[in-house]
Amino acid sequence: MDSMSIIGMASVIASAICMGIGSIGTGLGEGRAVQQALMAIAQQPDEKGALTRTLFVGLAMIESIAIYCFVISMILIFANPFWNQVIPKVVAGG
Amino acid sequence: MEVMTLQMISPDQIVLWKWAFITINATLLFTWLVMGILVCASFLITRRLSAGTRIPRWQNLLEVIVGAMREQIREVTEEDTDEYMPFIGTIFLFILTSNLLFIIPGYVTPTASLTTTAALAVCVFLAVPIYGIRKQGIVNYLKEYFQPIFIFFPFHVMGEFSRTLALAVRLFGNMMSHEKVIAILLAITPLLFPVAMHILGLLIGAIQAYIFAILAMVYIASATGAHHEKQPSAAVPSEAVKLASAK
């Protein structure tokens, strides 16, 4: 197997694993956060505004972890930095 | 009609015009478009404001937007001030307009490019010490970095940089991922489903603009130390009001 196909295979598998594992923790975390916020709103409906704002800020913090994973996956698939070292060699060799 | 193909990860890659070292790409063009829309709209609306009972309808719209932003800022800072309004309001309106315009075919949101969001995050990164020093003085502001004990200094500095990075990548990731999802859906189920995703995109764009502005406000408020002083005095009257209303 030449280095080009190894890089392609590794990039696709790595991006899938990155996205999959990265979103598990984020999903669990967001679920817990929303659950606690709903319970708090049910107990104290007067504080709904402050609770919702804090919930949004917290969810944004949690979600950014999944977004990092997504960005890394996109970079690995569409803008892979390792291609640039391989493609000139292939063009020159072929 | 899609300007960006699926392989393009950022609108920076669409080069419209090039001369020597000056390059005009899609990000720049649409940023100027959003800036133009905001400036022209605010100029035309605020040219003839009236304080009577019958106000023009556009003035009504602007009053609702500005009033809501002011309300949110006051709730976060717990201060009666309009000091942060120009900065936070500008960021919010710019991101909101550039996110919501994406339902127009042929438009690529400038916030889907990492350069735009990084520039906005750097603005927040610079605004935090500026507001903090103006409010507390430079000695008190620098003291915050050594707050529990001096060992925490590198962690505070690291936190400043990592949250700036998070601010930039969060907005970029959300908007870029949404464009990619729509591009993929257009290839698979062309007619109705992308429309539903566009409607969801309006919601996501508004929420991301809100989150960016609120996070910037929270960072600035933590640097100006508004919370520490106001917390005890603000808690007492609300308790008193609750007791009074319970009776």
GROMACS .gro file of C-alpha atoms in nm:
model
  341
    1MET     CA    1   0.000   0.000   0.000
    2ASP     CA    2   0.151   0.333  -0.097
    3SER     CA    3   0.161   0.629   0.139
    4MET     CA    4  -0.121   0.814  -0.037
    5SER     CA    5  -0.383   0.548   0.029
    6ILE     CA    6  -0.258   0.502   0.386
    7ILE     CA    7  -0.305   0.875   0.447
    8GLY     CA    8  -0.650   0.871   0.288
    9MET     CA    9  -0.764   0.568   0.488
   10ALA     CA   10  -0.624   0.700   0.815
   11SER     CA   11  -0.786   1.041   0.762
   12VAL     CA   12  -1.133   0.901   0.696
   13ILE     CA   13  -1.120   0.655   0.986
   14ALA     CA   14  -0.971   0.912   1.224
   15SER     CA   15  -1.232   1.175   1.137
   16ALA     CA   16  -1.516   0.926   1.190
   17ILE     CA   17  -1.378   0.814   1.527
   18CYS     CA   18  -1.315   1.177   1.629
   19MET     CA   19  -1.671   1.281   1.549
   20GLY     CA   20  -1.828   0.970   1.703
   21ILE     CA   21  -1.645   0.964   2.035
   22GLY     CA   22  -1.643   1.340   2.062
   23SER     CA   23  -2.019   1.370   2.033
   24ILE     CA   24  -2.093   1.100   2.295
   25GLY     CA   25  -1.966   1.306   2.585
   26THR     CA   26  -2.121   1.624   2.453
   27GLY     CA   27  -2.459   1.455   2.413
   28LEU     CA   28  -2.454   1.319   2.767
   29GLY     CA   29  -2.343   1.654   2.905
   30GLU     CA   30  -2.605   1.857   2.720
   31GLY     CA   31  -2.875   1.611   2.823
   32ARG     CA   32  -2.785   1.646   3.189
   33ALA     CA   33  -2.767   2.024   3.164
   34VAL     CA   34  -3.110   2.054   3.001
   35GLN     CA   35  -3.257   1.808   3.249
   36GLN     CA   36  -3.135   2.004   3.548
   37ALA     CA   37  -3.244   2.334   3.391
   38LEU     CA   38  -3.595   2.201   3.326
   39MET     CA   39  -3.620   2.078   3.685
   40ALA     CA   40  -3.504   2.416   3.811
   41ILE     CA   41  -3.754   2.600   3.591
   42ALA     CA   42  -4.033   2.367   3.709
   43GLN     CA   43  -3.944   2.444   4.071
   44GLN     CA   44  -3.892   2.818   4.024
   45PRO     CA   45  -4.079   2.952   3.720
   46ASP     CA   46  -4.006   3.310   3.833
   47GLU     CA   47  -3.636   3.269   3.761
   48LYS     CA   48  -3.700   3.146   3.407
   49GLY     CA   49  -3.514   3.429   3.235
   50ALA     CA   50  -3.192   3.394   3.430
   51LEU     CA   51  -3.204   3.013   3.411
   52THR     CA   52  -3.258   3.014   3.035
   53ARG     CA   53  -2.974   3.258   2.976
   54THR     CA   54  -2.735   3.058   3.192
   55LEU     CA   55  -2.850   2.740   3.020
   56PHE     CA   56  -2.775   2.883   2.677
   57VAL     CA   57  -2.430   3.001   2.781
   58GLY     CA   58  -2.354   2.664   2.939
   59LEU     CA   59  -2.484   2.471   2.640
   60ALA     CA   60  -2.266   2.682   2.412
   61MET     CA   61  -1.965   2.593   2.626
   62ILE     CA   62  -2.047   2.221   2.615
   63GLU     CA   63  -2.133   2.225   2.248
   64SER     CA   64  -1.805   2.386   2.152
   65ILE     CA   65  -1.630   2.057   2.235
   66ALA     CA   66  -1.834   1.876   1.971
   67ILE     CA   67  -1.770   2.166   1.734
   68TYR     CA   68  -1.394   2.124   1.783
   69CYS     CA   69  -1.428   1.756   1.690
   70PHE     CA   70  -1.634   1.853   1.386
   71VAL     CA   71  -1.383   2.111   1.269
   72ILE     CA   72  -1.099   1.862   1.305
   73SER     CA   73  -1.298   1.604   1.108
   74MET     CA   74  -1.368   1.856   0.832
   75ILE     CA   75  -1.002   1.955   0.817
   76LEU     CA   76  -0.896   1.590   0.797
   77ILE     CA   77  -1.138   1.520   0.512
   78PHE     CA   78  -1.145   1.842   0.305
   79ALA     CA   79  -0.828   2.032   0.392
   80ASN     CA   80  -0.588   1.760   0.497
   81PRO     CA   81  -0.243   1.911   0.554
   82PHE     CA   82  -0.070   1.578   0.483
   83TRP     CA   83  -0.191   1.557   0.126
   84ASN     CA   84   0.039   1.841   0.026
   85GLN     CA   85   0.345   1.634   0.109
   86VAL     CA   86   0.225   1.335  -0.089
   87ILE     CA   87   0.059   1.477  -0.401
   88PRO     CA   88   0.369   1.650  -0.552
   89LYS     CA   89   0.566   1.324  -0.511
   90VAL     CA   90   0.296   1.124  -0.688
   91VAL     CA   91   0.269   1.379  -0.969
   92ALA     CA   92   0.647   1.391  -1.009
   93GLY     CA   93   0.683   1.012  -0.985
   94GLY     CA   94   0.389   0.926  -1.211
   95MET     CA   95  -2.758   2.794  -0.714
   96GLU     CA   96  -2.471   2.725  -0.485
   97VAL     CA   97  -2.166   2.947  -0.489
   98MET     CA   98  -1.959   2.717  -0.273
   99THR     CA   99  -1.893   2.359  -0.367
  100LEU     CA  100  -1.883   2.089  -0.104
  101GLN     CA  101  -1.504   2.070  -0.108
  102MET     CA  102  -1.459   2.434  -0.007
  103ILE     CA  103  -1.434   2.461   0.369
  104SER     CA  104  -1.436   2.841   0.380
  105PRO     CA  105  -1.560   3.125   0.156
  106ASP     CA  106  -1.205   3.260   0.161
  107GLN     CA  107  -1.129   3.017  -0.118
  108ILE     CA  108  -1.364   3.189  -0.364
  109VAL     CA  109  -1.144   3.458  -0.516
  110LEU     CA  110  -1.342   3.716  -0.709
  111TRP     CA  111  -1.077   3.969  -0.805
  112LYS     CA  112  -0.704   3.974  -0.774
  113TRP     CA  113  -0.447   4.247  -0.834
  114ALA     CA  114  -0.087   4.221  -0.714
  115PHE     CA  115  -0.111   4.133  -0.343
  116ILE     CA  116  -0.469   4.258  -0.301
  117THR     CA  117  -0.726   3.981  -0.315
  118ILE     CA  118  -1.101   4.028  -0.294
  119ASN     CA  119  -1.269   3.705  -0.187
  120ALA     CA  120  -1.630   3.619  -0.108
  121THR     CA  121  -1.582   3.675   0.267
  122LEU     CA  122  -1.473   4.035   0.213
  123LEU     CA  123  -1.748   4.108  -0.038
  124PHE     CA  124  -2.029   3.979   0.182
  125THR     CA  125  -1.883   4.143   0.493
  126TRP     CA  126  -1.896   4.476   0.307
  127LEU     CA  127  -2.252   4.395   0.198
  128VAL     CA  128  -2.362   4.334   0.559
  129MET     CA  129  -2.180   4.647   0.675
  130GLY     CA  130  -2.349   4.848   0.401
  131ILE     CA  131  -2.693   4.716   0.489
  132LEU     CA  132  -2.645   4.794   0.860
  133VAL     CA  133  -2.502   5.142   0.804
  134CYS     CA  134  -2.757   5.246   0.540
  135ALA     CA  135  -3.052   5.109   0.739
  136SER     CA  136  -2.947   5.281   1.062
  137PHE     CA  137  -2.874   5.607   0.878
  138LEU     CA  138  -3.208   5.610   0.695
  139ILE     CA  139  -3.406   5.519   1.006
  140THR     CA  140  -3.239   5.753   1.254
  141ARG     CA  141  -3.250   6.050   1.014
  142ARG     CA  142  -3.601   6.145   1.121
  143LEU     CA  143  -3.678   6.018   1.469
  144SER     CA  144  -3.986   6.138   1.648
  145ALA     CA  145  -4.080   6.118   2.016
  146GLY     CA  146  -4.454   6.150   1.964
  147THR     CA  147  -4.716   5.881   2.005
  148ARG     CA  148  -4.719   5.799   1.632
  149ILE     CA  149  -4.366   5.691   1.547
  150PRO     CA  150  -4.254   5.559   1.206
  151ARG     CA  151  -4.269   5.181   1.178
  152TRP     CA  152  -3.896   5.140   1.118
  153GLN     CA  153  -3.819   5.344   1.425
  154ASN     CA  154  -4.046   5.109   1.616
  155LEU     CA  155  -3.843   4.809   1.493
  156LEU     CA  156  -3.516   4.972   1.591
  157GLU     CA  157  -3.651   5.066   1.934
  158VAL     CA  158  -3.757   4.706   1.999
  159ILE     CA  159  -3.411   4.573   1.902
  160VAL     CA  160  -3.216   4.831   2.100
  161GLY     CA  161  -3.447   4.798   2.400
  162ALA     CA  162  -3.410   4.420   2.409
  163MET     CA  163  -3.031   4.440   2.382
  164ARG     CA  164  -3.012   4.700   2.658
  165GLU     CA  165  -3.234   4.484   2.879
  166GLN     CA  166  -3.014   4.176   2.830
  167ILE     CA  167  -2.693   4.372   2.895
  168ARG     CA  168  -2.836   4.519   3.214
  169GLU     CA  169  -2.941   4.176   3.336
  170VAL     CA  170  -2.591   4.036   3.287
  171THR     CA  171  -2.395   4.329   3.429
  172GLU     CA  172  -2.653   4.415   3.698
  173GLU     CA  173  -2.560   4.778   3.640
  174ASP     CA  174  -2.760   5.067   3.509
  175THR     CA  175  -2.523   5.163   3.231
  176ASP     CA  176  -2.510   5.197   2.853
  177GLU     CA  177  -2.130   5.178   2.848
  178TYR     CA  178  -2.116   4.834   2.682
  179MET     CA  179  -2.404   4.893   2.444
  180PRO     CA  180  -2.203   5.018   2.139
  181PHE     CA  181  -1.957   4.728   2.142
  182ILE     CA  182  -2.190   4.439   2.229
  183GLY     CA  183  -2.474   4.574   2.019
  184THR     CA  184  -2.254   4.614   1.712
  185ILE     CA  185  -2.120   4.260   1.743
  186PHE     CA  186  -2.468   4.117   1.795
  187LEU     CA  187  -2.625   4.304   1.502
  188PHE     CA  188  -2.339   4.221   1.266
  189ILE     CA  189  -2.345   3.848   1.343
  190LEU     CA  190  -2.725   3.837   1.339
  191THR     CA  191  -2.754   4.010   1.002
  192SER     CA  192  -2.481   3.804   0.840
  193ASN     CA  193  -2.634   3.482   0.976
  194LEU     CA  194  -2.993   3.556   0.881
  195LEU     CA  195  -2.919   3.675   0.526
  196PHE     CA  196  -2.809   3.324   0.430
  197ILE     CA  197  -3.160   3.231   0.320
  198ILE     CA  198  -3.094   3.448   0.014
  199PRO     CA  199  -2.960   3.226  -0.267
  200GLY     CA  200  -2.607   3.306  -0.373
  201TYR     CA  201  -2.515   3.457  -0.038
  202VAL     CA  202  -2.239   3.300   0.169
  203THR     CA  203  -2.231   3.404   0.534
  204PRO     CA  204  -1.902   3.573   0.620
  205THR     CA  205  -1.924   3.414   0.966
  206ALA     CA  206  -1.874   3.074   0.800
  207SER     CA  207  -1.511   3.174   0.751
  208LEU     CA  208  -1.262   3.142   1.033
  209THR     CA  209  -1.103   3.478   0.948
  210THR     CA  210  -1.419   3.677   1.025
  211THR     CA  211  -1.493   3.498   1.350
  212ALA     CA  212  -1.129   3.521   1.457
  213ALA     CA  213  -1.137   3.897   1.397
  214LEU     CA  214  -1.453   3.928   1.608
  215ALA     CA  215  -1.301   3.715   1.885
  216VAL     CA  216  -0.984   3.928   1.884
  217CYS     CA  217  -1.204   4.236   1.925
  218VAL     CA  218  -1.355   4.076   2.238
  219PHE     CA  219  -1.008   3.970   2.355
  220LEU     CA  220  -0.891   4.334   2.334
  221ALA     CA  221  -1.211   4.482   2.474
  222VAL     CA  222  -1.193   4.282   2.798
  223PRO     CA  223  -0.874   4.449   2.935
  224ILE     CA  224  -0.976   4.789   2.795
  225TYR     CA  225  -1.306   4.790   2.981
  226GLY     CA  226  -1.150   4.626   3.287
  227ILE     CA  227  -0.869   4.882   3.317
  228ARG     CA  228  -1.105   5.172   3.254
  229LYS     CA  229  -1.337   5.051   3.528
  230GLN     CA  230  -1.095   4.928   3.796
  231GLY     CA  231  -0.761   5.090   3.723
  232ILE     CA  232  -0.459   4.898   3.595
  233VAL     CA  233  -0.337   4.776   3.935
  234ASN     CA  234  -0.669   4.632   4.042
  235TYR     CA  235  -0.719   4.476   3.701
  236LEU     CA  236  -0.381   4.303   3.708
  237LYS     CA  237  -0.447   4.187   4.063
  238GLU     CA  238  -0.734   3.974   3.932
  239TYR     CA  239  -0.480   3.754   3.756
  240PHE     CA  240  -0.321   3.654   4.087
  241GLN     CA  241  -0.655   3.613   4.254
  242PRO     CA  242  -0.653   3.313   4.489
  243ILE     CA  243  -0.272   3.288   4.495
  244PHE     CA  244   0.005   3.376   4.250
  245ILE     CA  245   0.032   3.016   4.119
  246PHE     CA  246  -0.291   3.072   3.927
  247PHE     CA  247  -0.140   3.339   3.702
  248PRO     CA  248  -0.052   3.107   3.406
  249PHE     CA  249  -0.397   2.946   3.422
  250HIS     CA  250  -0.568   3.284   3.402
  251VAL     CA  251  -0.356   3.377   3.099
  252MET     CA  252  -0.423   3.039   2.938
  253GLY     CA  253  -0.794   3.084   3.001
  254GLU     CA  254  -0.792   3.421   2.823
  255PHE     CA  255  -0.643   3.268   2.509
  256SER     CA  256  -0.841   2.945   2.509
  257ARG     CA  257  -1.174   3.121   2.548
  258THR     CA  258  -1.089   3.353   2.260
  259LEU     CA  259  -1.012   3.050   2.045
  260ALA     CA  260  -1.335   2.885   2.161
  261LEU     CA  261  -1.536   3.196   2.074
  262ALA     CA  262  -1.396   3.202   1.721
  263VAL     CA  263  -1.419   2.830   1.649
  264ARG     CA  264  -1.771   2.793   1.795
  265LEU     CA  265  -1.930   3.049   1.563
  266PHE     CA  266  -1.727   2.931   1.263
  267GLY     CA  267  -1.802   2.564   1.331
  268ASN     CA  268  -2.175   2.618   1.370
  269MET     CA  269  -2.221   2.825   1.057
  270MET     CA  270  -1.983   2.620   0.843
  271SER     CA  271  -2.137   2.291   0.955
  272HIS     CA  272  -2.482   2.419   0.869
  273GLU     CA  273  -2.375   2.516   0.520
  274LYS     CA  274  -2.216   2.174   0.471
  275VAL     CA  275  -2.530   1.996   0.597
  276ILE     CA  276  -2.745   2.190   0.350
  277ALA     CA  277  -2.502   2.121   0.066
  278ILE     CA  278  -2.507   1.749   0.144
  279LEU     CA  279  -2.888   1.744   0.173
  280LEU     CA  280  -2.920   1.922  -0.162
  281ALA     CA  281  -2.725   1.639  -0.317
  282ILE     CA  282  -2.937   1.366  -0.152
  283THR     CA  283  -3.296   1.497  -0.115
  284PRO     CA  284  -3.317   1.803  -0.337
  285LEU     CA  285  -3.662   1.953  -0.300
  286LEU     CA  286  -3.826   1.992   0.041
  287PHE     CA  287  -3.590   1.881   0.312
  288PRO     CA  288  -3.326   2.154   0.257
  289VAL     CA  289  -3.603   2.412   0.309
  290ALA     CA  290  -3.676   2.268   0.652
  291MET     CA  291  -3.305   2.281   0.733
  292HIS     CA  292  -3.298   2.645   0.621
  293ILE     CA  293  -3.574   2.723   0.871
  294LEU     CA  294  -3.369   2.551   1.140
  295GLY     CA  295  -3.072   2.756   1.022
  296LEU     CA  296  -3.257   3.081   1.099
  297LEU     CA  297  -3.294   2.961   1.458
  298ILE     CA  298  -2.931   2.848   1.481
  299GLY     CA  299  -2.806   3.178   1.339
  300ALA     CA  300  -3.006   3.384   1.588
  301ILE     CA  301  -2.898   3.167   1.882
  302GLN     CA  302  -2.531   3.180   1.782
  303ALA     CA  303  -2.543   3.560   1.753
  304TYR     CA  304  -2.707   3.576   2.097
  305ILE     CA  305  -2.452   3.340   2.249
  306PHE     CA  306  -2.156   3.529   2.103
  307ALA     CA  307  -2.284   3.861   2.236
  308ILE     CA  308  -2.378   3.721   2.578
  309LEU     CA  309  -2.042   3.546   2.618
  310ALA     CA  310  -1.857   3.866   2.523
  311MET     CA  311  -2.069   4.051   2.779
  312VAL     CA  312  -2.001   3.789   3.048
  313TYR     CA  313  -1.624   3.807   2.986
  314ILE     CA  314  -1.628   4.187   3.003
  315ALA     CA  315  -1.847   4.182   3.314
  316SER     CA  316  -1.610   3.940   3.488
  317ALA     CA  317  -1.316   4.169   3.406
  318THR     CA  318  -1.490   4.482   3.532
  319GLY     CA  319  -1.578   4.302   3.855
  320ALA     CA  320  -1.941   4.409   3.841
  321HIS     CA  321  -2.067   4.086   3.993
  322HIS     CA  322  -1.859   4.081   4.308
  323GLU     CA  323  -1.975   4.416   4.433
  324LYS     CA  324  -2.338   4.402   4.328
  325GLN     CA  325  -2.429   4.049   4.437
  326PRO     CA  326  -2.511   4.097   4.808
  327SER     CA  327  -2.693   4.427   4.768
  328ALA     CA  328  -2.897   4.297   4.474
  329ALA     CA  329  -3.001   3.979   4.654
  330VAL     CA  330  -3.159   4.152   4.951
  331PRO     CA  331  -3.424   4.360   4.772
  332SER     CA  332  -3.539   4.069   4.554
  333GLU     CA  333  -3.589   3.857   4.867
  334ALA     CA  334  -3.784   4.139   5.025
  335VAL     CA  335  -4.000   4.174   4.714
  336LYS     CA  336  -4.067   3.800   4.710
  337LEU     CA  337  -4.171   3.801   5.076
  338ALA     CA  338  -4.393   4.101   5.019
  339SER     CA  339  -4.559   3.943   4.716
  340ALA     CA  340  -4.607   3.614   4.903
  341LYS     CA  341  -4.804   3.794   5.169
   0.00000   0.00000   0.00000
